[in-house]
C-alpha cells in the first residue's frame, strides 16, 4: 500500500525550515505520496520549488482558509482549528483521483511535528484506522490509546477525556479504502476546540475497531513539537534605517 501523507502548510518565517525537515524525513520512506496543501489563495514559489527539488512523489494543492475562520495576529493559536479546509481538499483529491481498488493508507502529518521512520512502517498495513501514542502533547509527556488483549479500550489523556476520540491528528492513520467508501467523511470547520479529529473519525470507526500499533501503543514514534516564532527585532530596526536584509535571499 502507498502511504498518502497530507500536510497543510502556511507562509511564515519558519515554513521552509519545517518543510525541509519534513521532506527529508519523507525521502527515507518507500512508496509514499506527499499531498501538500497550502493555506493560500495561490501556490507559492517557495513550496513549488521545494517539492520539485525533493524528488518525492507529490501533489501540490492550495486553498485559503475562509477569513472568518482564520487566526488573526495576536490570537492564541488554539482559538480556531488550523489546516481544516486544506486536509479536506486533500481528501477530495484522493476521492477524485483514486479508486476503491487502490491500496493505500492516509496520514495527516502537520509540518512542524517530528516523525520517526518507524512510524511509517507501523501504519503501512492499516485495515481501517490504526492508532499509536503521540509524545509531548495535551500538556503531558505523551497521550496514548489504552490497549487490553490487543484491543483499544480507552485513552490515556487528561484534556477533555470525554471527546469521542481524544487523540491528536498525528496519532492515527486511515485506510484509503475506508475513506473512499465513506465519501462524505470530512473534518468539520466548526468543530469545537479539540473535536476536530473526532469530527472525522466518528463517522468512520468505533473505538473497538481501532488497530493499536507501536508495541501495543507503548512506543512513542511521533512528537508534537512546535517551533518557536523567531524574533525579528534587529531585522525590523535595520529595515527602518533602510538597511533590511536582501529579500531576494530566501530563508
Ligand atoms: C494541534 C494538532 O496537532 C493539529 O493537527 C490541529 O490541526 C490543531 O491542533 C487544531 O486544533 O487545529 P497545533 O500544533 O496547535 O496542532 O497546530 P499547528 O501546527 O499550528 O497547525 C496544524 C497544521 O495546520 C500545520 O501543518 C500548519 O502548517 C497548518 N496551518 C496552521 C495552516 O495551514 N494554516 C494556518 O493558518 C495555521
Ligand atoms: Mn503543530
Coordinates of C-alpha atoms and ligand atoms in Angstrom, one line a residue:
X1 CA 0.0 0.0 0.0
X2 CA 1.1 3.6 -0.7
X3 CA 1.2 5.9 2.2
X4 CA -0.5 9.2 1.4
X5 CA 0.8 11.9 3.7
X6 CA -1.4 15.0 3.9
X7 CA 0.3 18.2 5.1
X8 CA -1.4 21.6 5.4
X9 CA 1.1 24.4 5.4
X10 CA 1.1 28.2 5.5
X11 CA 3.5 31.1 4.9
X12 CA 5.6 32.2 7.9
X13 CA 9.3 32.7 8.7
X14 CA 9.9 29.1 9.7
X15 CA 8.0 27.5 6.9
X16 CA 10.9 26.5 4.7
X17 CA 12.8 25.1 7.7
X18 CA 9.8 23.0 8.7
X19 CA 9.2 21.7 5.1
X20 CA 12.9 20.9 4.6
X21 CA 12.9 18.9 7.8
X22 CA 9.7 17.0 7.0
X23 CA 10.6 16.4 3.3
X24 CA 13.9 15.0 4.3
X25 CA 12.2 12.6 6.7
X26 CA 9.8 11.5 4.0
X27 CA 12.6 10.9 1.5
X28 CA 13.5 7.9 3.6
X29 CA 10.1 6.3 3.3
X30 CA 9.4 4.0 0.4
X31 CA 6.2 4.1 -1.6
X32 CA 5.0 7.4 -0.3
X33 CA 2.9 10.2 -1.9
X34 CA 3.0 13.6 -0.3
X35 CA 0.0 15.8 -0.6
X36 CA 0.9 19.3 0.4
X37 CA -1.9 21.8 0.7
X38 CA -1.0 25.5 1.1
X39 CA -3.3 27.7 3.1
X40 CA -3.1 30.4 0.4
X41 CA -5.0 31.9 -2.5
X42 CA -2.2 30.9 -4.9
X43 CA 0.6 28.4 -4.8
X44 CA 3.9 30.0 -3.6
X45 CA 7.2 29.5 -5.4
X46 CA 8.9 28.5 -2.1
X47 CA 6.7 25.4 -1.8
X48 CA 6.6 24.7 -5.6
X49 CA 10.4 24.7 -5.8
X50 CA 10.9 22.7 -2.6
X51 CA 8.6 20.0 -3.8
X52 CA 10.2 19.8 -7.3
X53 CA 13.6 19.5 -5.8
X54 CA 12.7 16.9 -3.2
X55 CA 12.4 14.1 -5.7
X56 CA 9.4 12.9 -3.8
X57 CA 6.2 11.8 -5.4
X58 CA 3.8 14.6 -4.6
X59 CA 0.6 16.6 -5.3
X60 CA 0.6 20.3 -4.6
X61 CA -2.7 21.9 -3.9
X62 CA -3.9 25.2 -2.3
X63 CA -7.0 26.6 -0.6
X64 CA -7.3 29.6 1.6
X65 CA -8.9 29.2 5.0
X66 CA -12.1 31.4 4.9
X67 CA -11.5 34.8 6.5
X68 CA -13.9 34.2 9.4
X69 CA -12.1 31.1 10.4
X70 CA -8.6 32.4 10.1
X71 CA -6.4 33.3 13.1
X72 CA -5.6 37.0 13.4
X73 CA -2.2 38.4 14.5
X74 CA -2.1 38.1 18.3
X75 CA -4.9 35.5 18.5
X76 CA -3.9 32.5 20.7
X77 CA -3.4 29.6 18.2
X78 CA -6.0 27.4 19.8
X79 CA -8.8 29.8 19.1
X80 CA -9.6 28.3 15.7
X81 CA -8.9 24.9 14.2
X82 CA -6.0 25.0 11.7
X83 CA -5.4 23.2 8.4
X84 CA -9.0 22.0 8.2
X85 CA -10.0 23.1 4.6
X86 CA -6.6 22.1 3.5
X87 CA -6.9 18.5 4.7
X88 CA -10.5 18.3 3.3
X89 CA -9.2 19.4 -0.1
X90 CA -6.6 16.6 0.0
X91 CA -9.4 14.1 0.9
X92 CA -11.4 15.4 -2.1
X93 CA -8.3 15.0 -4.3
X94 CA -8.0 11.3 -3.2
X95 CA -11.7 10.7 -3.9
X96 CA -11.3 12.3 -7.4
X97 CA -8.1 10.6 -8.3
X98 CA -8.0 7.1 -6.6
X99 CA -10.3 4.1 -6.8
X100 CA -11.6 1.7 -4.2
X101 CA -9.3 -1.0 -5.6
X102 CA -6.2 1.1 -4.9
X103 CA -4.4 0.1 -1.8
X104 CA -3.3 2.9 0.4
X105 CA -3.2 4.5 3.9
X106 CA -3.8 8.2 4.7
X107 CA -1.9 10.0 7.4
X108 CA -2.2 13.7 8.4
X109 CA 1.2 15.0 9.1
X110 CA 1.5 18.6 10.2
X111 CA 4.6 20.4 9.0
X112 CA 6.0 21.1 12.5
X113 CA 5.9 17.7 14.2
X114 CA 8.8 15.2 14.5
X115 CA 8.4 11.8 12.9
X116 CA 10.3 8.6 13.4
X117 CA 10.8 6.5 10.3
X118 CA 9.5 3.5 12.2
X119 CA 6.1 5.2 12.4
X120 CA 5.6 4.8 8.7
X121 CA 6.3 1.0 8.9
X122 CA 3.7 0.7 11.7
X123 CA 0.9 2.4 9.7
X124 CA 1.5 0.8 6.3
X125 CA -0.8 -2.1 6.8
X126 CA -3.8 -0.3 8.3
X127 CA -7.1 -2.2 7.7
X128 CA -9.4 0.6 8.9
X129 CA -7.9 3.0 11.4
X130 CA -4.6 2.4 13.2
X131 CA -3.5 4.3 16.3
X132 CA -0.4 4.9 18.4
X133 CA 0.9 7.3 21.1
X134 CA 1.8 10.9 20.5
X135 CA 4.6 12.5 22.5
X136 CA 4.7 15.9 24.1
X137 CA 1.0 16.7 23.6
X138 CA -2.0 17.6 25.7
X139 CA 0.1 19.0 28.5
X140 CA 1.6 15.6 29.1
X141 CA 4.7 13.6 28.3
X142 CA 2.5 11.6 25.9
X143 CA -1.1 10.7 25.2
X144 CA -1.9 7.2 24.1
X145 CA -4.7 4.7 23.4
X146 CA -5.0 2.1 26.2
X147 CA -4.8 -1.5 25.0
X148 CA -6.1 -4.7 26.6
X149 CA -5.7 -8.1 24.9
X150 CA -4.8 -6.4 21.6
X151 CA -7.9 -4.1 21.6
X152 CA -8.2 -0.4 22.3
X153 CA -10.3 0.0 25.5
X154 CA -9.9 3.7 26.1
X155 CA -7.3 6.6 26.1
X156 CA -4.7 8.0 28.5
X157 CA -5.3 11.7 28.2
X158 CA -6.1 14.5 30.6
X159 CA -7.6 17.2 28.4
X160 CA -11.3 16.8 27.6
X161 CA -11.2 13.0 28.0
X162 CA -14.8 12.7 27.1
X163 CA -14.3 13.5 23.5
X164 CA -15.4 10.6 21.2
X165 CA -11.7 10.2 20.0
X166 CA -9.4 12.1 22.4
X167 CA -6.4 11.9 20.1
X168 CA -4.1 14.3 18.3
X169 CA -4.2 14.4 14.5
X170 CA -0.7 12.7 14.5
X171 CA -1.9 9.7 16.4
X172 CA -3.8 7.8 13.7
X173 CA -3.9 6.7 10.0
X174 CA -6.9 5.7 7.9
X175 CA -7.1 3.2 5.1
X176 CA -7.7 4.8 1.7
X177 CA -10.5 2.2 1.1
X178 CA -12.3 3.3 4.2
X179 CA -12.2 7.0 3.2
X180 CA -13.3 6.2 -0.4
X181 CA -16.1 4.0 0.9
X182 CA -17.3 7.0 3.1
X183 CA -17.4 9.8 0.5
X184 CA -18.8 12.4 2.8
X185 CA -16.4 11.9 5.8
X186 CA -14.5 15.2 6.4
X187 CA -13.1 17.5 9.1
X188 CA -15.7 19.9 10.4
X189 CA -14.6 23.6 10.2
X190 CA -17.0 24.5 13.0
X191 CA -15.7 21.7 15.3
X192 CA -15.3 22.8 18.9
X193 CA -11.8 23.1 20.2
X194 CA -10.3 19.6 20.5
X195 CA -13.1 17.9 18.5
X196 CA -11.5 18.2 15.0
X197 CA -10.1 14.7 15.0
X198 CA -13.4 13.2 16.4
X199 CA -15.4 15.0 13.7
X200 CA -13.8 12.8 11.0
X201 CA -13.2 9.6 13.0
X202 CA -16.7 9.4 14.4
X203 CA -18.2 8.7 11.0
X204 CA -15.6 6.0 10.1
X205 CA -14.9 3.7 13.1
X206 CA -15.7 2.7 16.6
X207 CA -13.2 2.5 19.4
X208 CA -13.3 -1.3 19.4
X209 CA -12.3 -1.4 15.7
X210 CA -9.1 0.7 16.2
X211 CA -5.9 -1.1 15.4
X212 CA -3.2 -0.5 18.0
X213 CA 0.3 -0.2 16.6
X214 CA 3.8 0.7 18.0
X215 CA 4.2 -2.1 20.5
X216 CA 0.5 -2.1 21.7
X217 CA 0.7 1.7 21.9
X218 CA 3.7 1.6 24.3
X219 CA 6.2 3.3 21.9
X220 CA 6.3 7.0 21.1
X221 CA 7.3 7.4 17.4
X222 CA 5.9 10.9 16.8
X223 CA 6.3 14.0 18.8
X224 CA 4.0 17.0 18.7
X225 CA 6.9 19.5 18.6
X226 CA 6.3 23.2 18.0
X227 CA 8.7 25.7 16.6
X228 CA 9.3 29.0 18.4
X229 CA 8.4 32.1 16.5
X230 CA 11.8 33.8 15.7
X231 CA 12.3 37.3 17.0
X232 CA 13.0 39.9 14.3
X233 CA 13.9 42.8 16.4
X234 CA 17.2 43.6 14.7
X235 CA 15.8 43.0 11.3
X236 CA 13.0 45.5 11.9
X237 CA 15.4 48.1 13.3
X238 CA 17.6 47.8 10.2
X239 CA 14.5 47.9 8.0
X240 CA 13.6 51.3 9.5
X241 CA 17.1 52.6 8.5
X242 CA 16.7 51.2 5.0
X243 CA 19.2 48.5 5.8
X244 CA 16.9 45.5 5.9
X245 CA 18.3 42.2 4.7
X246 CA 18.3 41.2 1.0
X247 CA 14.8 40.0 0.3
X248 CA 15.9 38.1 -2.8
X249 CA 17.6 35.6 -0.4
X250 CA 15.1 33.0 0.6
X251 CA 15.0 31.8 4.2
Ligands
LIG1 C1 -2.9 20.8 17.0 C2 -3.0 19.5 16.2 O1 -1.8 18.8 16.3 C3 -3.3 19.9 14.8 O2 -3.3 18.7 13.9 C4 -4.6 20.5 14.7 O3 -4.9 21.0 13.4 C5 -4.6 21.8 15.6 O4 -4.2 21.5 16.9 C6 -6.0 22.3 15.6 O5 -6.6 22.3 16.7 O6 -6.5 22.8 14.6 P1 -1.0 22.8 16.6 O7 0.4 22.5 16.8 O8 -1.7 23.6 17.7 O9 -1.8 21.4 16.5 O10 -1.3 23.4 15.2 P2 -0.4 23.9 14.1 O11 0.9 23.1 14.0 O12 -0.2 25.4 14.3 O13 -1.2 23.7 12.7 C7 -1.6 22.5 12.2 C8 -1.2 22.4 10.7 O14 -2.0 23.4 10.0 C9 0.2 22.7 10.4 O15 0.7 21.8 9.4 C10 0.2 24.1 9.9 O16 1.2 24.4 8.9 C11 -1.2 24.3 9.3 N1 -1.8 25.6 9.3 C12 -1.7 26.3 10.5 C13 -2.4 26.2 8.2 O17 -2.4 25.5 7.2 N2 -2.9 27.5 8.3 C14 -2.8 28.2 9.5 O18 -3.3 29.4 9.5 C15 -2.2 27.6 10.6
LIG2 MN1 1.8 21.9 15.4

